[in-house]
Amino acid sequence: MAADDTTAPVPPSPWERERPARDRVSTARAPLTRERVVEAAFTVLDRQGLDGLSMRQVAGELGVTVSALYAHVSSKDDLLELMYTRLFDDFAIPEPDRERWEEQLRDFARSVRRRLLSHRDMARISMGHVPFTAELLPHVESLLALFRAAGLPDRIAAEAGDLISTYVDGFVLEEGIWQDRAARQAGDDDPSLSRPDWREMAGEMQDYFAALPAADFPHLRALSGLMVMDSSDDRFDIGLEIILRGLASYLPDQGAGAPDA
Amino acid sequence: MAADDTTAPVPPSPWERERPARDRVSTARAPLTRERVVEAAFTVLDRQGLDGLSMRQVAGELGVTVSALYAHVSSKDDLLELMYTRLFDDFAIPEPDRERWEEQLRDFARSVRRRLLSHRDMARISMGHVPFTAELLPHVESLLALFRAAGLPDRIAAEAGDLISTYVDGFVLEEGIWQDRAARQAGDDDPSLSRPDWREMAGEMQDYFAALPAADFPHLRALSGLMVMDSSDDRFDIGLEIILRGLASYLPDQGAGAPDA
DNA sequence: GTGACTGATGAACAGTGTTCACCGTAGCAG
DNA sequence: CTGCTACGGTGAACACTGTTCATCAGTCAC
């Protein structure tokens, strides 16, 4: 709720790409909206992946020519940015509760991950975009509110959001890589029918680690069972917990010792 | 030194792309090596950025036709992977010293960042690659050795490397985004002469935050001075420190309390 | 000197993002 | 009802992209 009712208009930040002027469609004939373009882009993305997401494909999805898209979207980069923005459009960050800040942060990270996983290759799009746009700034604000309510020093609070977001993005991106690799390995021609047989690949992977020369790779061999994703969810939570504990160490009452530098 | 003398040959992992068979150049006439191709690719990358890195440009850099490249590199993806691998080729991770593990980790992260910064857009290439290749596995092993020597539980050690690497990658990638944006904003036509006037943009940014509606963005306004990179190095170290503290909390003698889940 | 081999060639293919002159239809002015 | 303007969509074009393949030129072994 904290992020939803921002009635005051946020001015566009100075580096935001200028959208084409024809924003208001006069409802003359065809209902080809920028929203419909973005929607079609998501459809293509889920079907073909980011590498298969071309303006022609999007146009085809809408039964329209490529050039028609450029009336509603100024470039492909612009389209990707719109997709990134729309992914987190109705995202809600709860009102800060200083007793439950860790749970709230866990929920935040998990639901970001869920959203990124909801569309193929979405992490690749998300990474490489900064949420400092008029639409996404409220979320940044809400996150900051959470950190500060928890009692984190300002210097830490200012970095924490970036740190967590980067972690989630990077983690999901890596998940996607493995998923793609498993899919490509399974069904080489038609990647759509190939159920990501994931487990098979994880096993292969684990076998590889276990077969490494024992003298040179003692630790990799010892941890081979933990390195491959037994369950991605568990791995995700562990990394997240490391970050949360690091943040918690800066809480005044925790008194975990001053930084040594 | 731990990573340098791995005399035993590491078998290629099962998912590694197969290189073209013509590996042994008979030194017949032209010294067009795979190494030279990669080198030229780096030259082009630094001059034109990742988006301007095309096979034709690389070929042109070598005074050779495009198709000639494909005798030494099986695809552009392969070339990028080779660049990624070569970036960390002679990377050395020190012998674990359980008293100084935090310093060692700081050094590790900082030198990874330095390497990523040494070539334009390198973080974009690095992200999206997994270091589980024959050439890079020794580094993973050395990192694991460091974590285990420090006394971290195996479950944590297995995630820590990924966590730190992802952090560095993500951080540098974001640095690159801002740098590009500053460059594009300054010299719109010739992006080479445009000194990344960075400070100007940081100021603009800060002004933007400060000018946000006070009622809706109290925290962003309050932290505006910390959100923009006053010095990227400081921001980097803070995020790194958060992670290190999180890791340290899992040390047995630290006794920071059991996880609450 | 001849044959085999190998590495470079250049043309081609299918596809990309983006632009622009043109066109048809819709709604309004007269 | 006619004429006109305006605008959304068209289709062709441009300059690229990654990748492949038949062909050629040079060097080595015999």
Coordinates of C-alpha atoms (C1' of nucleotides) in Angstrom, one line a residue:
Chain A
M1 CA 0.0 0.0 0.0
A2 CA 2.9 2.3 0.6
A3 CA 3.8 2.3 -3.1
D4 CA 0.3 2.4 -4.6
D5 CA -1.2 5.7 -3.8
T6 CA 1.3 8.2 -5.0
T7 CA -1.1 10.8 -6.3
A8 CA 1.5 13.5 -6.8
P9 CA 2.9 13.3 -10.3
V10 CA 6.5 12.3 -10.4
P11 CA 8.5 14.4 -13.0
P12 CA 10.4 12.3 -15.5
S13 CA 14.1 12.0 -14.6
P14 CA 16.5 13.9 -16.9
W15 CA 17.9 10.9 -18.7
E16 CA 14.6 9.2 -19.5
R17 CA 14.2 8.5 -23.1
E18 CA 11.6 10.8 -24.7
R19 CA 8.6 8.9 -25.8
P20 CA 7.1 9.7 -29.2
A21 CA 4.6 12.5 -29.0
R22 CA 1.6 10.6 -30.3
D23 CA 0.6 9.3 -27.0
R24 CA -3.1 10.1 -27.2
V25 CA -4.6 7.9 -29.8
S26 CA -7.7 9.6 -31.1
T27 CA -9.5 6.3 -31.0
A28 CA -9.9 6.8 -34.7
R29 CA -9.8 3.4 -36.1
A30 CA -7.4 0.7 -34.9
P31 CA -7.0 0.1 -31.2
L32 CA -3.2 -0.5 -31.5
T33 CA -2.0 0.9 -28.2
R34 CA 1.4 1.0 -26.7
E35 CA 0.0 -1.3 -24.1
R36 CA -1.0 -3.8 -26.7
V37 CA 2.5 -3.7 -28.2
V38 CA 4.1 -4.4 -24.8
E39 CA 1.7 -7.2 -24.3
A40 CA 2.5 -8.8 -27.6
A41 CA 6.2 -8.4 -26.8
F42 CA 5.7 -10.4 -23.7
T43 CA 3.9 -13.1 -25.7
V44 CA 6.8 -13.3 -28.1
L45 CA 9.3 -13.2 -25.3
D46 CA 7.7 -16.2 -23.6
R47 CA 7.5 -18.2 -26.8
Q48 CA 10.9 -17.4 -28.4
G49 CA 13.1 -16.0 -25.6
L50 CA 14.9 -12.7 -25.6
D51 CA 17.1 -13.7 -28.6
G52 CA 14.0 -14.4 -30.6
L53 CA 12.2 -11.2 -29.6
S54 CA 12.4 -9.1 -32.8
M55 CA 10.2 -6.2 -33.8
R56 CA 9.0 -8.2 -36.7
Q57 CA 7.9 -11.0 -34.5
V58 CA 6.0 -8.6 -32.3
A59 CA 4.4 -7.0 -35.3
G60 CA 3.4 -10.4 -36.6
E61 CA 1.9 -11.3 -33.3
L62 CA -0.4 -8.2 -33.7
G63 CA -1.1 -8.8 -37.3
V64 CA 0.5 -5.6 -38.3
T65 CA 3.6 -4.3 -40.1
V66 CA 6.9 -3.5 -38.3
S67 CA 6.8 0.2 -39.0
A68 CA 3.4 0.4 -37.3
L69 CA 5.1 -0.4 -34.0
Y70 CA 7.3 2.7 -34.2
A71 CA 4.3 4.9 -33.8
H72 CA 3.9 3.7 -30.3
V73 CA 7.4 2.7 -29.3
S74 CA 10.4 4.7 -30.2
S75 CA 12.9 1.9 -30.4
K76 CA 13.4 -1.7 -29.3
D77 CA 15.4 -0.5 -26.3
D78 CA 12.4 1.6 -25.4
L79 CA 10.2 -1.4 -25.7
L80 CA 12.4 -3.4 -23.4
E81 CA 12.3 -0.6 -20.9
L82 CA 8.6 -0.6 -21.1
M83 CA 8.5 -4.3 -20.4
Y84 CA 10.8 -3.9 -17.5
T85 CA 8.7 -1.1 -16.1
R86 CA 5.4 -3.0 -16.6
L87 CA 6.8 -6.1 -14.8
F88 CA 6.8 -4.2 -11.6
D89 CA 3.9 -1.9 -12.3
D90 CA 1.5 -3.1 -9.6
F91 CA 4.3 -4.2 -7.3
A92 CA 3.4 -3.5 -3.6
I93 CA 5.9 -3.1 -0.8
P94 CA 4.3 -3.2 2.6
E95 CA 4.4 -0.5 5.2
P96 CA 7.6 -0.9 7.2
D97 CA 7.2 -2.8 10.4
R98 CA 10.5 -2.4 12.3
E99 CA 10.1 -5.7 14.1
R100 CA 9.5 -7.8 11.0
W101 CA 11.9 -6.0 8.6
E102 CA 13.8 -9.2 7.8
E103 CA 10.6 -11.1 6.9
Q104 CA 9.5 -8.2 4.9
L105 CA 12.7 -8.2 3.0
R106 CA 12.6 -11.9 2.4
D107 CA 9.1 -11.5 1.0
F108 CA 10.2 -8.7 -1.2
A109 CA 13.1 -10.6 -2.6
R110 CA 11.1 -13.7 -3.2
S111 CA 8.3 -11.9 -4.9
V112 CA 10.8 -10.0 -7.2
R113 CA 12.2 -13.4 -8.1
R114 CA 8.8 -14.8 -8.7
R115 CA 8.0 -11.9 -11.1
L116 CA 11.3 -12.3 -12.9
L117 CA 10.6 -16.0 -13.3
S118 CA 7.1 -15.3 -14.6
H119 CA 8.6 -14.4 -18.0
R120 CA 11.3 -16.1 -19.9
D121 CA 14.7 -14.2 -19.9
M122 CA 13.2 -11.5 -17.9
A123 CA 16.2 -11.3 -15.6
R124 CA 18.4 -10.5 -18.6
I125 CA 16.1 -7.6 -19.4
S126 CA 15.9 -6.4 -15.8
M127 CA 19.6 -6.5 -15.3
G128 CA 21.0 -3.5 -17.2
H129 CA 18.0 -1.4 -16.2
V130 CA 18.0 1.0 -13.3
P131 CA 14.7 1.6 -11.4
F132 CA 15.2 5.3 -11.3
T133 CA 12.3 6.1 -13.5
A134 CA 9.1 8.0 -12.6
E135 CA 7.1 4.7 -12.5
L136 CA 9.6 2.7 -10.4
L137 CA 10.9 5.3 -8.0
P138 CA 8.1 4.8 -5.5
H139 CA 9.3 1.2 -5.1
V140 CA 12.8 2.4 -4.4
E141 CA 11.4 4.8 -1.8
S142 CA 9.4 2.1 -0.1
L143 CA 12.5 -0.1 0.1
L144 CA 14.4 2.7 1.6
A145 CA 11.7 3.2 4.1
L146 CA 12.0 -0.4 5.1
F147 CA 15.7 -0.2 5.7
R148 CA 15.5 3.0 7.6
A149 CA 12.6 1.8 9.7
A150 CA 14.7 -1.2 10.6
G151 CA 17.3 1.1 12.0
L152 CA 20.1 0.7 9.4
P153 CA 22.6 3.5 9.1
D154 CA 21.9 5.7 6.1
R155 CA 25.1 4.7 4.3
I156 CA 24.0 1.0 4.5
A157 CA 20.4 1.7 3.7
A158 CA 21.5 3.5 0.5
E159 CA 23.3 0.4 -0.7
A160 CA 21.0 -2.3 0.6
G161 CA 18.4 -2.0 -2.1
D162 CA 20.8 -2.1 -4.9
L163 CA 22.6 -5.1 -3.3
I164 CA 19.4 -7.1 -2.9
S165 CA 18.1 -6.3 -6.3
T166 CA 21.4 -7.2 -7.9
Y167 CA 21.4 -10.4 -6.1
V168 CA 17.9 -11.4 -7.2
D169 CA 18.6 -10.4 -10.7
G170 CA 21.8 -12.2 -10.9
F171 CA 20.4 -15.3 -9.3
V172 CA 17.5 -15.6 -11.6
L173 CA 19.6 -14.8 -14.6
E174 CA 21.8 -17.7 -13.8
E175 CA 18.8 -19.9 -13.3
G176 CA 17.8 -19.0 -16.8
I177 CA 21.2 -19.9 -18.2
W178 CA 21.0 -23.4 -16.7
Q179 CA 17.5 -23.8 -17.9
D180 CA 18.3 -22.8 -21.4
R181 CA 21.3 -25.1 -21.4
A182 CA 19.3 -28.0 -20.2
A183 CA 16.6 -27.3 -22.8
R184 CA 19.1 -26.9 -25.7
Q185 CA 20.8 -30.1 -24.7
A186 CA 17.6 -32.1 -24.5
G187 CA 15.6 -31.0 -27.6
D188 CA 18.0 -29.7 -30.1
D189 CA 15.6 -28.9 -32.8
D190 CA 12.3 -28.0 -31.1
P191 CA 13.2 -26.3 -27.8
S192 CA 9.5 -25.9 -27.0
L193 CA 8.6 -29.5 -26.5
S194 CA 11.8 -30.2 -24.5
R195 CA 10.8 -30.3 -20.9
P196 CA 13.7 -28.8 -19.1
D197 CA 15.0 -32.0 -17.8
W198 CA 16.9 -30.2 -15.3
R199 CA 17.4 -33.1 -12.9
E200 CA 19.3 -35.1 -15.5
M201 CA 21.6 -32.2 -16.1
A202 CA 22.1 -31.6 -12.4
G203 CA 23.1 -35.2 -12.1
E204 CA 25.5 -34.9 -15.0
M205 CA 27.0 -31.8 -13.5
Q206 CA 27.4 -33.5 -10.1
D207 CA 29.1 -36.5 -11.7
Y208 CA 31.4 -34.1 -13.5
F209 CA 32.5 -32.5 -10.2
A210 CA 32.8 -35.9 -8.5
A211 CA 35.1 -37.1 -11.3
L212 CA 37.5 -34.2 -11.1
P213 CA 41.1 -35.1 -10.1
A214 CA 41.0 -35.5 -6.3
A215 CA 44.3 -33.9 -5.7
D216 CA 43.5 -30.6 -7.4
F217 CA 39.8 -30.2 -6.6
P218 CA 39.2 -31.5 -3.1
H219 CA 36.7 -28.8 -2.2
L220 CA 34.7 -28.8 -5.4
R221 CA 34.4 -32.6 -5.0
A222 CA 33.4 -32.3 -1.4
L223 CA 30.8 -29.7 -2.1
S224 CA 29.6 -31.1 -5.4
G225 CA 26.3 -32.0 -3.9
L226 CA 25.7 -28.5 -2.8
M227 CA 27.0 -26.6 -5.8
V228 CA 24.5 -27.9 -8.2
M229 CA 21.0 -26.7 -7.5
D230 CA 19.4 -29.4 -5.5
S231 CA 16.6 -26.9 -5.2
S232 CA 17.0 -23.5 -6.5
D233 CA 14.7 -22.2 -3.9
D234 CA 17.0 -23.3 -1.1
R235 CA 20.0 -21.8 -2.7
F236 CA 18.2 -18.6 -3.2
D237 CA 17.2 -18.4 0.4
I238 CA 20.7 -19.1 1.6
G239 CA 22.3 -16.3 -0.4
L240 CA 19.5 -14.0 0.7
E241 CA 20.1 -14.9 4.3
I242 CA 23.7 -14.1 4.0
I243 CA 22.8 -10.6 2.9
L244 CA 20.2 -10.1 5.5
R245 CA 22.6 -11.2 8.3
G246 CA 25.1 -8.7 6.9
L247 CA 22.6 -6.0 7.0
A248 CA 21.5 -7.0 10.5
S249 CA 25.1 -6.7 11.7
Y250 CA 24.8 -2.9 11.2
L251 CA 21.8 -2.6 13.6
P252 CA 22.9 -0.5 16.6
D253 CA 21.6 -2.9 19.3
Q254 CA 23.2 -5.9 17.6
G255 CA 26.6 -4.5 18.5
A256 CA 28.5 -6.9 16.2
G257 CA 31.6 -4.8 16.3
A258 CA 32.8 -1.8 14.3
P259 CA 34.0 -2.3 10.7
D260 CA 37.7 -2.9 10.8
A261 CA 38.7 -0.4 8.1
Chain B
M1 CA 49.7 -19.3 -6.6
A2 CA 47.1 -21.8 -5.6
A3 CA 45.5 -21.5 -9.0
D4 CA 48.5 -21.4 -11.2
D5 CA 50.2 -24.7 -11.0
T6 CA 47.3 -27.0 -11.9
T7 CA 49.4 -29.5 -14.0
A8 CA 46.8 -32.2 -14.1
P9 CA 44.6 -31.6 -17.2
V10 CA 41.0 -30.8 -16.3
P11 CA 38.5 -32.6 -18.5
P12 CA 36.1 -30.4 -20.3
S13 CA 32.7 -30.2 -18.6
P14 CA 29.9 -31.9 -20.5
W15 CA 28.1 -28.7 -21.6
E16 CA 31.1 -26.9 -22.9
R17 CA 30.7 -25.8 -26.5
E18 CA 32.8 -27.9 -28.8
R19 CA 35.5 -25.9 -30.5
P20 CA 36.2 -26.4 -34.1
A21 CA 38.6 -29.2 -34.8
R22 CA 41.3 -27.2 -36.4
D23 CA 43.0 -26.4 -33.2
R24 CA 46.6 -27.1 -34.2
V25 CA 47.6 -24.5 -36.7
S26 CA 50.4 -26.0 -38.7
T27 CA 52.2 -22.7 -38.7
A28 CA 51.9 -22.9 -42.4
R29 CA 51.5 -19.3 -43.6
A30 CA 49.5 -16.8 -41.8
P31 CA 49.8 -16.5 -38.0
L32 CA 46.0 -16.0 -37.6
T33 CA 45.6 -17.7 -34.2
R34 CA 42.5 -18.0 -32.1
E35 CA 44.5 -15.9 -29.6
R36 CA 44.9 -13.1 -32.2
V37 CA 41.2 -13.2 -32.9
V38 CA 40.4 -12.8 -29.3
E39 CA 42.9 -10.0 -29.0
A40 CA 41.4 -8.2 -31.9
A41 CA 37.9 -8.7 -30.4
F42 CA 39.2 -6.9 -27.2
T43 CA 40.4 -4.0 -29.3
V44 CA 37.1 -3.7 -31.0
L45 CA 35.3 -4.0 -27.8
D46 CA 37.2 -1.2 -26.1
R47 CA 36.7 1.0 -29.1
Q48 CA 33.1 0.3 -30.0
G49 CA 31.5 -1.3 -27.0
L50 CA 29.7 -4.6 -26.9
D51 CA 26.9 -3.4 -29.2
G52 CA 29.5 -2.5 -31.8
L53 CA 31.4 -5.7 -31.5
S54 CA 30.6 -7.6 -34.7
M55 CA 32.4 -10.3 -36.4
R56 CA 33.0 -8.0 -39.4
Q57 CA 34.6 -5.4 -37.2
V58 CA 36.9 -8.0 -35.7
A59 CA 37.8 -9.3 -39.1
G60 CA 38.5 -5.8 -40.3
E61 CA 40.7 -5.2 -37.3
L62 CA 42.8 -8.2 -38.4
G63 CA 42.7 -7.3 -42.1
V64 CA 40.9 -10.5 -43.0
T65 CA 37.5 -11.6 -44.1
V66 CA 34.7 -12.6 -41.8
S67 CA 34.7 -16.2 -42.8
A68 CA 38.3 -16.6 -41.9
L69 CA 37.4 -16.1 -38.2
Y70 CA 35.2 -19.1 -38.3
A71 CA 38.2 -21.3 -38.7
H72 CA 39.4 -20.3 -35.3
V73 CA 36.1 -19.6 -33.5
S74 CA 33.0 -21.5 -33.9
S75 CA 30.5 -18.7 -33.3
K76 CA 30.3 -15.3 -31.8
D77 CA 29.0 -16.7 -28.6
D78 CA 32.1 -18.9 -28.6
L79 CA 34.2 -15.8 -29.1
L80 CA 32.6 -14.0 -26.2
E81 CA 33.1 -17.0 -24.0
L82 CA 36.8 -17.1 -25.0
M83 CA 37.1 -13.4 -24.0
Y84 CA 35.4 -14.1 -20.7
T85 CA 37.8 -17.0 -20.1
R86 CA 40.9 -15.0 -21.1
L87 CA 40.0 -12.1 -18.8
F88 CA 40.6 -14.3 -15.8
D89 CA 43.3 -16.5 -17.3
D90 CA 46.2 -15.6 -15.2
F91 CA 44.1 -14.7 -12.2
A92 CA 45.7 -15.8 -8.9
I93 CA 43.9 -16.4 -5.7
P94 CA 46.2 -16.7 -2.7
E95 CA 46.7 -19.6 -0.5
P96 CA 44.0 -19.5 2.2
D97 CA 45.0 -17.9 5.5
R98 CA 42.3 -18.5 8.0
E99 CA 43.2 -15.4 10.0
R100 CA 43.0 -13.0 7.0
W101 CA 40.1 -14.5 5.1
E102 CA 38.2 -11.3 5.0
E103 CA 41.1 -9.3 3.6
Q104 CA 41.7 -12.0 1.1
L105 CA 38.1 -11.9 0.0
R106 CA 38.2 -8.1 -0.2
D107 CA 41.3 -8.3 -2.4
F108 CA 39.6 -10.9 -4.6
A109 CA 36.5 -8.9 -5.1
R110 CA 38.4 -5.7 -5.8
S111 CA 40.7 -7.3 -8.4
V112 CA 37.8 -9.0 -10.1
R113 CA 36.2 -5.6 -10.4
R114 CA 39.4 -4.1 -11.7
R115 CA 39.6 -6.7 -14.3
L116 CA 36.0 -6.2 -15.4
L117 CA 36.6 -2.5 -15.6
S118 CA 39.7 -3.0 -17.7
H119 CA 37.6 -3.6 -20.8
R120 CA 34.5 -1.8 -21.8
D121 CA 31.2 -3.6 -21.3
M122 CA 33.1 -6.6 -19.9
A123 CA 30.6 -7.0 -17.0
R124 CA 27.8 -7.5 -19.5
I125 CA 29.8 -10.3 -21.1
S126 CA 30.8 -11.8 -17.8
M127 CA 27.3 -11.8 -16.4
G128 CA 25.6 -14.6 -18.2
H129 CA 28.6 -16.9 -18.1
V130 CA 29.3 -19.5 -15.5
P131 CA 32.9 -20.2 -14.5
F132 CA 32.4 -23.9 -14.6
T133 CA 34.8 -24.5 -17.5
A134 CA 38.0 -26.4 -17.5
E135 CA 40.0 -23.1 -17.5
L136 CA 38.1 -21.4 -14.8
L137 CA 37.3 -24.2 -12.4
P138 CA 40.6 -23.9 -10.6
H139 CA 39.6 -20.4 -9.5
V140 CA 36.3 -21.7 -8.2
E141 CA 38.2 -24.3 -6.3
S142 CA 40.6 -21.7 -4.8
L143 CA 37.7 -19.6 -3.7
L144 CA 36.0 -22.6 -2.1
A145 CA 39.3 -23.3 -0.3
L146 CA 39.2 -19.8 1.1
F147 CA 35.7 -20.1 2.5
R148 CA 36.3 -23.5 4.0
A149 CA 39.6 -22.4 5.5
A150 CA 37.8 -19.5 7.1
G151 CA 35.5 -22.0 8.9
L152 CA 32.3 -21.4 7.0
P153 CA 29.7 -24.2 7.0
D154 CA 29.7 -26.1 3.7
R155 CA 26.2 -24.9 2.7
I156 CA 27.4 -21.3 3.1
A157 CA 30.7 -21.9 1.4
A158 CA 28.9 -23.4 -1.6
E159 CA 26.9 -20.2 -2.1
A160 CA 29.4 -17.6 -1.1
G161 CA 31.4 -17.6 -4.3
D162 CA 28.4 -17.2 -6.5
L163 CA 27.1 -14.5 -4.2
I164 CA 30.3 -12.4 -4.3
S165 CA 30.8 -12.9 -8.0
T166 CA 27.3 -11.9 -8.8
Y167 CA 27.7 -8.8 -6.7
V168 CA 30.8 -7.7 -8.4
D169 CA 29.4 -8.4 -11.9
G170 CA 26.2 -6.6 -11.1
F171 CA 27.9 -3.6 -9.6
V172 CA 30.4 -3.1 -12.5
L173 CA 27.6 -3.7 -15.0
E174 CA 25.6 -0.9 -13.4
E175 CA 28.7 1.3 -13.4
G176 CA 28.9 0.8 -17.1
I177 CA 25.3 1.7 -17.6
W178 CA 25.8 5.1 -15.9
Q179 CA 29.1 5.6 -17.7
D180 CA 27.4 5.0 -21.1
R181 CA 24.5 7.2 -20.2
A182 CA 26.8 10.0 -19.2
A183 CA 28.8 9.6 -22.4
R184 CA 25.7 9.5 -24.6
Q185 CA 24.3 12.5 -23.0
A186 CA 27.5 14.5 -23.4
G187 CA 28.8 13.8 -26.9
D188 CA 25.8 12.7 -28.9
D189 CA 27.5 12.2 -32.2
D190 CA 31.1 11.2 -31.4
P191 CA 31.0 9.2 -28.2
S192 CA 34.8 8.8 -28.2
L193 CA 35.7 12.4 -27.5
S194 CA 33.1 12.7 -24.8
R195 CA 34.9 12.5 -21.5
P196 CA 32.4 10.8 -19.3
D197 CA 31.5 13.9 -17.4
W198 CA 30.2 11.8 -14.7
R199 CA 30.3 14.4 -12.0
E200 CA 27.9 16.6 -14.0
M201 CA 25.5 13.8 -14.3
A202 CA 25.8 12.8 -10.7
G203 CA 24.9 16.3 -9.8
E204 CA 22.0 16.4 -12.2
M205 CA 20.9 13.1 -10.6
Q206 CA 21.2 14.4 -7.1
D207 CA 19.2 17.5 -8.0
Y208 CA 16.5 15.4 -9.4
F209 CA 16.2 13.4 -6.2
A210 CA 16.3 16.6 -4.1
A211 CA 13.5 18.0 -6.3
L212 CA 11.1 15.1 -5.7
P213 CA 7.8 15.8 -3.9
A214 CA 8.8 15.9 -0.3
A215 CA 5.6 14.2 0.9
D216 CA 6.0 11.2 -1.2
F217 CA 9.8 10.7 -1.2
P218 CA 11.2 11.6 2.1
H219 CA 13.8 8.8 2.2
L220 CA 15.0 9.2 -1.3
R221 CA 15.4 12.9 -0.7
A222 CA 17.2 12.3 2.6
L223 CA 19.6 9.9 1.1
S224 CA 20.0 11.5 -2.3
G225 CA 23.6 12.4 -1.4
L226 CA 24.4 8.7 -0.8
M227 CA 22.4 7.2 -3.7
V228 CA 24.4 8.8 -6.4
M229 CA 27.9 7.5 -6.6
D230 CA 30.0 10.0 -4.8
S231 CA 32.8 7.6 -5.3
S232 CA 32.0 4.2 -6.8
D233 CA 34.8 2.7 -4.9
D234 CA 33.2 3.5 -1.6
R235 CA 29.9 2.2 -2.7
F236 CA 31.5 -1.0 -3.9
D237 CA 33.3 -1.5 -0.6
I238 CA 30.1 -0.9 1.5
G239 CA 28.2 -3.6 -0.4
L240 CA 31.1 -5.9 -0.2
E241 CA 31.3 -5.3 3.5
I242 CA 27.7 -6.2 4.0
I243 CA 28.3 -9.5 2.3
L244 CA 31.4 -10.2 4.3
R245 CA 29.7 -9.5 7.6
G246 CA 26.9 -11.8 6.5
L247 CA 29.4 -14.5 5.9
A248 CA 31.2 -13.9 9.1
S249 CA 28.0 -14.3 11.0
Y250 CA 28.1 -18.0 10.1
L251 CA 31.5 -18.5 11.7
P252 CA 31.2 -20.9 14.7
D253 CA 33.1 -18.8 17.2
Q254 CA 31.1 -15.7 16.3
G255 CA 28.1 -17.2 17.7
A256 CA 25.7 -14.7 16.3
G257 CA 22.7 -16.8 16.9
A258 CA 21.1 -19.6 14.9
P259 CA 19.0 -18.8 11.8
D260 CA 15.4 -18.1 12.7
A261 CA 13.9 -20.4 10.2
Chain C
dG1 C1' 57.3 -31.1 -60.8
dT2 C1' 53.0 -32.8 -59.0
dG3 C1' 49.6 -33.7 -55.7
dA4 C1' 47.4 -32.9 -51.4
dC5 C1' 46.2 -30.1 -47.9
dT6 C1' 45.0 -26.1 -45.5
dG7 C1' 43.7 -21.6 -44.6
dA8 C1' 41.7 -17.4 -46.6
dT9 C1' 38.3 -15.7 -49.8
dG10 C1' 34.0 -13.6 -51.4
dA11 C1' 29.5 -14.2 -52.4
dA12 C1' 25.3 -15.6 -50.6
dC13 C1' 21.3 -16.4 -47.2
dA14 C1' 18.2 -15.2 -43.8
dG15 C1' 17.5 -12.2 -40.5
dT16 C1' 18.0 -7.7 -37.7
dG17 C1' 16.5 -2.4 -36.2
dT18 C1' 15.0 1.7 -38.3
dT19 C1' 13.3 5.1 -41.7
dC20 C1' 10.3 7.2 -45.0
dA21 C1' 7.4 8.1 -49.0
dC22 C1' 2.9 6.7 -49.8
dC23 C1' -2.1 5.4 -49.2
dG24 C1' -6.6 4.6 -47.4
dT25 C1' -10.0 5.6 -44.4
dA26 C1' -12.4 8.6 -40.9
dG27 C1' -14.1 12.7 -39.5
dC28 C1' -14.9 17.5 -40.1
dA29 C1' -15.9 22.1 -42.8
dG30 C1' -18.3 23.9 -46.1
Chain D
dC1 C1' -23.0 15.4 -50.3
dT2 C1' -18.4 17.0 -51.7
dG3 C1' -13.7 18.2 -50.6
dC4 C1' -10.2 18.2 -47.5
dT5 C1' -7.2 17.4 -43.9
dA6 C1' -5.0 14.4 -40.7
dC7 C1' -3.4 10.3 -39.0
dG8 C1' -2.5 5.3 -38.5
dG9 C1' -0.8 1.7 -41.1
dT10 C1' 1.7 0.0 -45.3
dG11 C1' 5.6 -1.8 -47.8
dA12 C1' 9.7 -1.1 -49.6
dA13 C1' 14.3 0.1 -48.7
dC14 C1' 18.9 0.8 -46.2
dA15 C1' 22.6 -0.7 -43.7
dC16 C1' 23.7 -3.9 -41.0
dT17 C1' 24.0 -8.6 -38.4
dG18 C1' 25.8 -14.0 -37.8
dT19 C1' 26.8 -17.9 -40.5
dT20 C1' 27.8 -21.1 -44.4
dC21 C1' 29.9 -22.9 -48.6
dA22 C1' 32.0 -23.5 -52.9
dT23 C1' 36.3 -21.8 -54.6
dC24 C1' 40.9 -20.3 -54.8
dA25 C1' 46.0 -19.6 -53.6
dG26 C1' 49.9 -20.8 -51.3
dT27 C1' 53.0 -24.2 -49.1
dC28 C1' 54.6 -28.6 -47.9
dA29 C1' 55.8 -33.7 -48.8
dC30 C1' 56.9 -36.7 -52.1

